Amino acid sequence: RASAAVAGAPAAEGAAENGFGGLLKDAVDSVAKAQNTAGDLQKKFELGDPNTDLASVMLATSKSQVSFKAMVEVRNRMVSAYQDIMNMPL
């Protein structure tokens, strides 16, 4: 759940309502939103928008990178857990 919090997923009570699939979808959506925000800020800065400074661009980019890395790590652990379950003897 710590990884999901990094990605901006809803709290545990939201997980009970939406189930695991909903929680995962919310986490992926928040990572995509962070990446889109960072991309938009980069474009604004490149075009010379006076309201966009380099610090905010770098911060948004770093946030999106951390969110993406956390999501990849969650995915890797889920795949590993699935493989462990599938390899269990009956």
mmCIF file of C-alpha atoms in Angstrom:
data_model
loop_
_atom_site.group_PDB
_atom_site.id
_atom_site.type_symbol
_atom_site.label_atom_id
_atom_site.label_comp_id
_atom_site.label_asym_id
_atom_site.label_seq_id
_atom_site.Cartn_x
_atom_site.Cartn_y
_atom_site.Cartn_z
ATOM 1 C CA ARG A 1 0.000 0.000 0.000
ATOM 2 C CA ALA A 2 2.964 2.296 0.478
ATOM 3 C CA SER A 3 3.603 2.184 -3.280
ATOM 4 C CA ALA A 4 -0.015 2.980 -4.008
ATOM 5 C CA ALA A 5 0.174 5.989 -1.692
ATOM 6 C CA VAL A 6 3.161 7.236 -3.676
ATOM 7 C CA ALA A 7 1.190 6.917 -6.865
ATOM 8 C CA GLY A 8 -1.707 8.845 -5.337
ATOM 9 C CA ALA A 9 -4.167 5.986 -5.041
ATOM 10 C CA PRO A 10 -7.179 6.325 -2.716
ATOM 11 C CA ALA A 11 -7.090 5.179 0.887
ATOM 12 C CA ALA A 12 -8.011 1.699 2.146
ATOM 13 C CA GLU A 13 -11.747 2.414 2.408
ATOM 14 C CA GLY A 14 -11.791 3.087 -1.342
ATOM 15 C CA ALA A 15 -10.188 -0.312 -1.893
ATOM 16 C CA ALA A 16 -13.069 -2.052 -0.116
ATOM 17 C CA GLU A 17 -15.588 -0.420 -2.445
ATOM 18 C CA ASN A 18 -13.700 -0.750 -5.720
ATOM 19 C CA GLY A 19 -11.825 -3.972 -5.081
ATOM 20 C CA PHE A 20 -8.263 -4.639 -6.074
ATOM 21 C CA GLY A 21 -8.877 -3.954 -9.758
ATOM 22 C CA GLY A 22 -10.308 -0.527 -9.019
ATOM 23 C CA LEU A 23 -7.413 0.299 -6.739
ATOM 24 C CA LEU A 24 -4.929 -0.706 -9.413
ATOM 25 C CA LYS A 25 -6.779 1.293 -12.077
ATOM 26 C CA ASP A 26 -6.791 4.393 -9.849
ATOM 27 C CA ALA A 27 -3.044 4.020 -9.277
ATOM 28 C CA VAL A 28 -2.330 3.693 -13.012
ATOM 29 C CA ASP A 29 -4.563 6.691 -13.741
ATOM 30 C CA SER A 30 -2.729 8.832 -11.193
ATOM 31 C CA VAL A 31 0.650 7.877 -12.702
ATOM 32 C CA ALA A 32 -0.641 8.826 -16.156
ATOM 33 C CA LYS A 33 -1.962 12.123 -14.778
ATOM 34 C CA ALA A 34 1.410 12.920 -13.186
ATOM 35 C CA GLN A 35 3.182 12.181 -16.471
ATOM 36 C CA ASN A 36 0.741 14.330 -18.448
ATOM 37 C CA THR A 37 1.136 17.204 -15.987
ATOM 38 C CA ALA A 38 4.915 17.015 -16.245
ATOM 39 C CA GLY A 39 4.722 16.958 -20.042
ATOM 40 C CA ASP A 40 2.399 19.959 -20.120
ATOM 41 C CA LEU A 41 4.687 21.949 -17.830
ATOM 42 C CA GLN A 42 7.696 21.061 -19.979
ATOM 43 C CA LYS A 43 5.914 22.305 -23.106
ATOM 44 C CA LYS A 44 4.871 25.539 -21.395
ATOM 45 C CA PHE A 45 8.426 26.145 -20.192
ATOM 46 C CA GLU A 46 9.873 25.444 -23.652
ATOM 47 C CA LEU A 47 7.403 27.879 -25.201
ATOM 48 C CA GLY A 48 8.481 30.583 -22.753
ATOM 49 C CA ASP A 49 5.416 30.819 -20.529
ATOM 50 C CA PRO A 50 6.309 33.434 -17.877
ATOM 51 C CA ASN A 51 4.197 31.656 -15.233
ATOM 52 C CA THR A 52 6.172 28.402 -15.531
ATOM 53 C CA ASP A 53 9.557 28.192 -13.851
ATOM 54 C CA LEU A 54 12.245 25.536 -14.168
ATOM 55 C CA ALA A 55 11.862 24.408 -10.551
ATOM 56 C CA SER A 56 8.192 23.477 -11.001
ATOM 57 C CA VAL A 57 9.007 21.616 -14.229
ATOM 58 C CA MET A 58 11.789 19.641 -12.552
ATOM 59 C CA LEU A 59 9.611 18.864 -9.530
ATOM 60 C CA ALA A 60 6.710 17.618 -11.658
ATOM 61 C CA THR A 61 9.092 15.509 -13.741
ATOM 62 C CA SER A 62 10.644 13.972 -10.645
ATOM 63 C CA LYS A 63 7.220 13.211 -9.161
ATOM 64 C CA SER A 64 6.127 11.464 -12.339
ATOM 65 C CA GLN A 65 9.344 9.417 -12.454
ATOM 66 C CA VAL A 66 8.964 8.297 -8.837
ATOM 67 C CA SER A 67 5.307 7.387 -9.420
ATOM 68 C CA PHE A 68 6.191 5.385 -12.512
ATOM 69 C CA LYS A 69 9.041 3.538 -10.773
ATOM 70 C CA ALA A 70 6.741 2.674 -7.874
ATOM 71 C CA MET A 71 4.116 1.338 -10.285
ATOM 72 C CA VAL A 72 6.714 -0.784 -12.088
ATOM 73 C CA GLU A 73 7.893 -2.208 -8.768
ATOM 74 C CA VAL A 74 4.318 -3.089 -7.763
ATOM 75 C CA ARG A 75 3.814 -4.782 -11.124
ATOM 76 C CA ASN A 76 7.049 -6.758 -10.751
ATOM 77 C CA ARG A 77 6.053 -7.954 -7.300
ATOM 78 C CA MET A 78 2.592 -8.936 -8.483
ATOM 79 C CA VAL A 79 4.058 -10.976 -11.334
ATOM 80 C CA SER A 80 6.510 -12.612 -8.941
ATOM 81 C CA ALA A 81 3.715 -13.487 -6.506
ATOM 82 C CA TYR A 82 1.610 -14.910 -9.334
ATOM 83 C CA GLN A 83 4.525 -17.055 -10.496
ATOM 84 C CA ASP A 84 5.131 -18.283 -6.943
ATOM 85 C CA ILE A 85 1.478 -19.279 -6.601
ATOM 86 C CA MET A 86 1.451 -21.024 -9.973
ATOM 87 C CA ASN A 87 4.608 -22.995 -9.078
ATOM 88 C CA MET A 88 3.230 -24.278 -5.761
ATOM 89 C CA PRO A 89 2.864 -28.041 -5.609
ATOM 90 C CA LEU A 90 -0.646 -29.337 -5.121
#
